[in-house]
Short mmCIF file of C-alpha atoms and ligand atoms in Angstrom, two decimals:
data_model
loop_
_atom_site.label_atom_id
_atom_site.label_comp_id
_atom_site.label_asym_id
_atom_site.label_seq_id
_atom_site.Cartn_x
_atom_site.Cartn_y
_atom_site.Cartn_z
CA UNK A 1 -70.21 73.98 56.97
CA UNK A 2 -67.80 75.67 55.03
CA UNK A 3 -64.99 73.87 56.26
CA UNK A 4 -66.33 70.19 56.13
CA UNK A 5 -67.01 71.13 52.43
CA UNK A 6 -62.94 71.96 52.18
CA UNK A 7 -62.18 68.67 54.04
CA UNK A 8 -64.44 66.66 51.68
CA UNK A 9 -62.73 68.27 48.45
CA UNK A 10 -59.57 67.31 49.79
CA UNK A 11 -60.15 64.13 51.04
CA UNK A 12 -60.74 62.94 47.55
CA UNK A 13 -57.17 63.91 46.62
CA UNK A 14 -54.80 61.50 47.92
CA UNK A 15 -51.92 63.20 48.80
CA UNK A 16 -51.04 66.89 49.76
CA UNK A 17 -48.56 68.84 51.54
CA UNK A 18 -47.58 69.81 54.76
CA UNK A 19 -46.70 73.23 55.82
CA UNK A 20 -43.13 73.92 57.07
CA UNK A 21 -41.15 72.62 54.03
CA UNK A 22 -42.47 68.84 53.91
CA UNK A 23 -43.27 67.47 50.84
CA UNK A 24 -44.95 64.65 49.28
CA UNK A 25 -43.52 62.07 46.51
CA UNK A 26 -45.96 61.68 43.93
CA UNK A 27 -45.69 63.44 41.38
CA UNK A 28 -49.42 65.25 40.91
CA UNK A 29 -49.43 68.58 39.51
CA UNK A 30 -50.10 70.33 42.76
CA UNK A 31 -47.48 68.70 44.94
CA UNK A 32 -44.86 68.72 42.17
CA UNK A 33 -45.92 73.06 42.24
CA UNK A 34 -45.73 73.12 45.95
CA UNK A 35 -42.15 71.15 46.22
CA UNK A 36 -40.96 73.58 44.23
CA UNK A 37 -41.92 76.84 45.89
CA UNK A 38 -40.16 74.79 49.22
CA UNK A 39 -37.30 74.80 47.20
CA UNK A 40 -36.07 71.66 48.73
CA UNK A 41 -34.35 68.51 47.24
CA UNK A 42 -34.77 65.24 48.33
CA UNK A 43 -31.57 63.75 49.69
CA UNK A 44 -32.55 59.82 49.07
CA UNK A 45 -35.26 57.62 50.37
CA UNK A 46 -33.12 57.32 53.93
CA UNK A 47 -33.33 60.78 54.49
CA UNK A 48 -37.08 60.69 54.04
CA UNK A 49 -40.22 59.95 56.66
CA UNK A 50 -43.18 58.94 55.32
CA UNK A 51 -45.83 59.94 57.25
CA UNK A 52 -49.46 58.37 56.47
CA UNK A 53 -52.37 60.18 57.68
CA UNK A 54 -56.47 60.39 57.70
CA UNK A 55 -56.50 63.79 57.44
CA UNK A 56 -60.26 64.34 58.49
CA UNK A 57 -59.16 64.55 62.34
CA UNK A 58 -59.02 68.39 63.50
CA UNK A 59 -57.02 69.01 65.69
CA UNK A 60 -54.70 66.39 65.27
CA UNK A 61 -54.55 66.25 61.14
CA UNK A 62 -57.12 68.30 58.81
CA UNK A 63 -56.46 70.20 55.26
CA UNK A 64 -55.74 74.30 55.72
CA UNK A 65 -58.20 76.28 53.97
CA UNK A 66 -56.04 76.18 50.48
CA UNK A 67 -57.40 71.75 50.52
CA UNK A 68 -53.32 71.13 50.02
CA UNK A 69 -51.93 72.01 52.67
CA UNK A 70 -52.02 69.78 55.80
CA UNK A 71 -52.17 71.04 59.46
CA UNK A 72 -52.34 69.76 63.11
CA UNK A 73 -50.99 68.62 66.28
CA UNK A 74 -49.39 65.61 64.80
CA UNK A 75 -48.49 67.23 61.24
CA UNK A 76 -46.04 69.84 64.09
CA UNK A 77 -44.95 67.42 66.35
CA UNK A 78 -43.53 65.22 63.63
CA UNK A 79 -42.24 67.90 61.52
CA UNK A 80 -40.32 68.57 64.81
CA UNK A 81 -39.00 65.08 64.84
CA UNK A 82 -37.77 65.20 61.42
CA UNK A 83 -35.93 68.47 62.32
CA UNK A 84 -34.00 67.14 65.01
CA UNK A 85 -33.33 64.22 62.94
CA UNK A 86 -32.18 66.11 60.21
CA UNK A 87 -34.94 64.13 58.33
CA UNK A 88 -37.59 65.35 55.63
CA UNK A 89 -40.89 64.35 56.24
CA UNK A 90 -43.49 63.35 53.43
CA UNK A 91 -47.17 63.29 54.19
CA UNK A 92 -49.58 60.37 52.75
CA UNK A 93 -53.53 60.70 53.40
CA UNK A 94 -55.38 58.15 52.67
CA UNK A 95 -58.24 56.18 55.43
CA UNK A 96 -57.76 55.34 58.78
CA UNK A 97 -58.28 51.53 58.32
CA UNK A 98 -55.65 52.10 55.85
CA UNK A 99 -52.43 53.33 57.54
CA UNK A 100 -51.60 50.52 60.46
CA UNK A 101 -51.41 47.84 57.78
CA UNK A 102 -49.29 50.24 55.21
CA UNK A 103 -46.99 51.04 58.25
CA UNK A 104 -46.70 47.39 59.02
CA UNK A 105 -46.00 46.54 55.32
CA UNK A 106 -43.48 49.05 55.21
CA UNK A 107 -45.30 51.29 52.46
CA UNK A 108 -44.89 54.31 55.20
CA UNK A 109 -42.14 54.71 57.83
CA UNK A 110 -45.29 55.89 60.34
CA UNK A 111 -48.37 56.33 61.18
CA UNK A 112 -49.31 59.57 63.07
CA UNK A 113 -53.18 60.15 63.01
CA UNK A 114 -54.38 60.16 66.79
CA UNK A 115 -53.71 56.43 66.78
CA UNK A 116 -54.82 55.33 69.51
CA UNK A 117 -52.65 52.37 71.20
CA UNK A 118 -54.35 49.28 71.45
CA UNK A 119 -53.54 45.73 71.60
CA UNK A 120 -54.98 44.24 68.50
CA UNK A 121 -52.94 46.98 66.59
CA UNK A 122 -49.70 45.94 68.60
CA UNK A 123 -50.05 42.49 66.97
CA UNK A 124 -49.33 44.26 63.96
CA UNK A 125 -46.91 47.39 64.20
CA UNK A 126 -44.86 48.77 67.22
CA UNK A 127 -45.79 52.07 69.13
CA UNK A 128 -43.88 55.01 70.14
CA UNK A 129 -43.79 56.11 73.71
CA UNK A 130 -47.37 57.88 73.92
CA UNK A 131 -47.69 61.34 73.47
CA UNK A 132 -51.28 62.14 74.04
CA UNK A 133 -54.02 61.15 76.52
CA UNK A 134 -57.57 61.12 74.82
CA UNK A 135 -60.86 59.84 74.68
CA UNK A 136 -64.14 59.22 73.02
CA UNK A 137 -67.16 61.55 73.22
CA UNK A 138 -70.74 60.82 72.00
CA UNK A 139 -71.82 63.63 69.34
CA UNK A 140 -75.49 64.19 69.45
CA UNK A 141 -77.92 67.23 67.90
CA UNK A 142 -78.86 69.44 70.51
CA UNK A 143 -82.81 68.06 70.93
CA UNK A 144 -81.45 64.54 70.90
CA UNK A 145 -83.50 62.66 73.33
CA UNK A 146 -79.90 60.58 73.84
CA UNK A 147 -78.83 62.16 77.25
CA UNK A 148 -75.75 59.73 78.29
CA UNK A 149 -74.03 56.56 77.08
CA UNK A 150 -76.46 54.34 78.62
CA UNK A 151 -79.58 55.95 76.38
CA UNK A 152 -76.68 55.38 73.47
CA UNK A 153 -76.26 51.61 74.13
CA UNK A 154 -79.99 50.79 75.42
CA UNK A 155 -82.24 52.42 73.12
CA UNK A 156 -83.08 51.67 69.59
CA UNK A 157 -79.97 54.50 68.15
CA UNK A 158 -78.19 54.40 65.11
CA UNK A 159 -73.97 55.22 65.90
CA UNK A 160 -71.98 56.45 63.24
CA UNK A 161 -68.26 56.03 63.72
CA UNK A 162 -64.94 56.11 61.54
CA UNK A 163 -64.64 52.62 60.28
CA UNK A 164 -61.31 50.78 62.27
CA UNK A 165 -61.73 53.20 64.50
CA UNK A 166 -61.12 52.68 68.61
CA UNK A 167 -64.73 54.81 68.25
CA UNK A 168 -65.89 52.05 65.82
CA UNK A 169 -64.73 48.77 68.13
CA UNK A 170 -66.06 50.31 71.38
CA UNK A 171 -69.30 50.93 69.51
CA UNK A 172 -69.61 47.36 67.48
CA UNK A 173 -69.03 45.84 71.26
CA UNK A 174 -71.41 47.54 73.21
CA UNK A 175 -74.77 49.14 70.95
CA UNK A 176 -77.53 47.33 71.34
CA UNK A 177 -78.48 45.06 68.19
CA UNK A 178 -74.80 46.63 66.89
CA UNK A 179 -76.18 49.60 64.85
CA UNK A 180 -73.71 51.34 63.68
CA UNK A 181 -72.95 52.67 60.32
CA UNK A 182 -69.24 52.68 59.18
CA UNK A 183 -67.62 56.05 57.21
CA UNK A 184 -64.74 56.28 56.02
CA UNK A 185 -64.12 59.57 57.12
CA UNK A 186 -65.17 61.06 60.13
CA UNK A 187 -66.71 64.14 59.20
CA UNK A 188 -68.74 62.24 57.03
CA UNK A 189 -69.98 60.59 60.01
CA UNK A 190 -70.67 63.98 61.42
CA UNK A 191 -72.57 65.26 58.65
CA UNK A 192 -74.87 62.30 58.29
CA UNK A 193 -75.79 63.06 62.01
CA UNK A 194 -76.46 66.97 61.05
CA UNK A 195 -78.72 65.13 58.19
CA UNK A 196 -80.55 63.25 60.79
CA UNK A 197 -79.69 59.89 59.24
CA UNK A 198 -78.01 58.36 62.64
CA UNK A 199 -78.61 58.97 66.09
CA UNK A 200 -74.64 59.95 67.45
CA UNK A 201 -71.06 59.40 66.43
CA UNK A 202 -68.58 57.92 68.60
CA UNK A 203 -65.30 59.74 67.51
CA UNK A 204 -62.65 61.20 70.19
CA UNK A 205 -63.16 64.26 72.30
CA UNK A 206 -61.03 67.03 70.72
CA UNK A 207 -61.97 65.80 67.23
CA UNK A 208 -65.59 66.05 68.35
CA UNK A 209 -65.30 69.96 70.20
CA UNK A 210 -64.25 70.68 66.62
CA UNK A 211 -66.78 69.57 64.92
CA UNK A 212 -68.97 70.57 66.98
CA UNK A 213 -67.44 74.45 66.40
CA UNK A 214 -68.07 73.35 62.86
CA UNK A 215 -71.44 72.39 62.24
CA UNK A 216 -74.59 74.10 64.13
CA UNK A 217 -77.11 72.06 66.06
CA UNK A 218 -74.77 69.44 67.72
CA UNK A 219 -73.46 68.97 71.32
CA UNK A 220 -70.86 66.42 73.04
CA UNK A 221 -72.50 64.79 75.53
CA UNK A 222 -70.57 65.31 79.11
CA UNK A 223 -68.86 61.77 80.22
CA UNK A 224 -66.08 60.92 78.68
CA UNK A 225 -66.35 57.32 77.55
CA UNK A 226 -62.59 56.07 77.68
CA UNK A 227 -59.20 56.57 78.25
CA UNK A 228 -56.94 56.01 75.23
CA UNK A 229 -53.10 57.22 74.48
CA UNK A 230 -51.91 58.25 71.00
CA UNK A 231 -48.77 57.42 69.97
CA UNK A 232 -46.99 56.89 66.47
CA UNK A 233 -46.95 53.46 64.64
CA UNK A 234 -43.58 51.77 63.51
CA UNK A 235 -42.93 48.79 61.74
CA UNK A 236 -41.84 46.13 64.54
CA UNK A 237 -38.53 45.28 62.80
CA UNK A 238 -37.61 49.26 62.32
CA UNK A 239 -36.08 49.28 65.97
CA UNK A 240 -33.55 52.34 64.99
CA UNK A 241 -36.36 54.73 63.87
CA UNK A 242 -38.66 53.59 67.16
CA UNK A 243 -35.11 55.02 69.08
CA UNK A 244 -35.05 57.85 67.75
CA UNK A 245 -38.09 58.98 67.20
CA UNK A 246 -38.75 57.98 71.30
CA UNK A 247 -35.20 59.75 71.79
CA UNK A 248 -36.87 62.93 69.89
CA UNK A 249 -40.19 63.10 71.56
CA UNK A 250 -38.25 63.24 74.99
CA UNK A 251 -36.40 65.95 74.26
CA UNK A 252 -39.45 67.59 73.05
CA UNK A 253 -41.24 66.68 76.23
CA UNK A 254 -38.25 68.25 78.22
CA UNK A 255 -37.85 71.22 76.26
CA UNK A 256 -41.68 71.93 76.83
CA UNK A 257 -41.85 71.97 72.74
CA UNK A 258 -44.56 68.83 73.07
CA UNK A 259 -46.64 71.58 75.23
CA UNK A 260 -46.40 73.98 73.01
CA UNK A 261 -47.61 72.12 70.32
CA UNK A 262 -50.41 70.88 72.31
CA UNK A 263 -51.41 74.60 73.35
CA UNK A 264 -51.49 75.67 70.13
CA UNK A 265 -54.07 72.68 68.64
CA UNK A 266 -55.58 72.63 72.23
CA UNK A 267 -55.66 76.05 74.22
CA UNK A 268 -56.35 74.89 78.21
CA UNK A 269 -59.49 75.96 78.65
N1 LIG B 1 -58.01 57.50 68.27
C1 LIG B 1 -58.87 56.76 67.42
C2 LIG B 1 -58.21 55.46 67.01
O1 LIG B 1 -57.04 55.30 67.13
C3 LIG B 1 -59.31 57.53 66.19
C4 LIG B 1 -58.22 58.08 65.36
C5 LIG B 1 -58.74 58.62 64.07
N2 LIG B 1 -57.74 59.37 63.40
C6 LIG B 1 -57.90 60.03 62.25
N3 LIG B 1 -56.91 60.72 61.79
N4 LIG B 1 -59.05 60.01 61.65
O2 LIG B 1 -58.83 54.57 66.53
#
């Protein structure tokens, strides 16, 4: 539990920073501290990505040990982007509901959280070529009487999900009576299962093996309930940053970097 208790600590701060010389703009003591030991300057807002994230999403986005310092799949694969771009990236947490609207307002440049693709959200912002296949698991304590998704939906169980979640939709749409209880963070989800206060959570696969590495007494139930693609959210009208950040990711796909980074968050199994 030691590490959900570092994830809640930082969740309540709002913005932290990124390993590999990114840094964020406000200016709160620790990030102003941790810009300096970088050493870097900050060449003008056109030089700059901002990156929003929910950073309660191992392996894809979650706080280091230190509760400033973010790490992940996505945190690596854009900080690769913004290399080859020659571009400094600044990292944003804040909730999931939060970051397709504040890309599509133009208060970030992206959003890069394990978003999954869908087409409500493609009403509002514009997607990246996709650069992860996922899915969503159903999280249940090890006596659970819930055996498969059909015990899930049927039965008279309580679903806790990430609220604006794919996890929350597919839930809202298909428990019976709709019981499912909204967090804004997903391990808060997880512990109110560990608590015995819901039945599962609906959250996605290699989120879920994490937690589940986490916190004792819970176990992913075998099917896999979906198939979903992450990719990263861009304002519709920014159609130069969707090239190149599309131009980036396939040279990281063809330079087996994308792999790499996936290996390292993800070792095959
Ligand atoms: N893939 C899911 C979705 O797009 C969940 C993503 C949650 N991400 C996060 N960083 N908490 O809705």
């Amino acid at each position: 539990m030691k590490k959900f208790l570092a994830m809640a600590l930082a969740a309540v701060m709002v913005l932290g920073v990124a390993g590999c010389g990114s840094s964020s703009d406000e200016k709160t003591e620790e990030n102003t501290e941790n810009t300096e030991q970088t050493g870097e300057t900050t060449e003008g807002t056109d030089g700059i990505i901002k990156m929003g994230v929910s950073a309660d999403f191992p392996p894809f986005e979650s706080y280091a040990d230190d509760a400033v310092t973010f790490v992940g799949f996505d945190i690596d694969l854009m900080q690769e982007i913004c290399n080859r771009l020659g571009m400094e990236l600044q990292i944003q947490d804040m909730n999931f509901d939060a970051i397709v609207t504040a890309v599509q307002t133009g208060k970030l440049d992206v959003g890069v959280s394990g978003i999954t693709i869908t087409d409500e959200r493609k009403e509002s912002v514009a997607f990246s070529d996709p650069y992860f296949v996922a899915s969503q698991s159903i999280l249940v304590p090890k006596d659970s009487p819930i055996t498969s998704y059909e015990d899930l939906i049927n039965g008279d169980y309580t679903a806790g999900v990430q609220l604006g979640t794919t996890g929350d939709t597919y839930s809202s749409e298909n428990v019976k009576d709709a019981k499912v209880e909204q967090y804004s963070k997903g391990f808060e989800a997880v512990q109110a299962l560990t608590q015995g206060k819901i039945d599962a959570v609906v959250i996605d696969s290699h989120t879920a093996k994490e937690f589940v590495k986490e916190a004792e007494g819970l176990k992913i139930l075998d099917e896999p309930l979906t198939e979903e693609e992450y990719a990263i959210a861009i304002a519709k009208d920014n159609k130069e940053l969707m090239e190149k950040i599309n131009d980036a990711l396939a040279k990281l796909e063809e330079s087996g970097k994308l792999n790499e980074i996936m290996l390292k968050y993800i070792p095959a199994e």
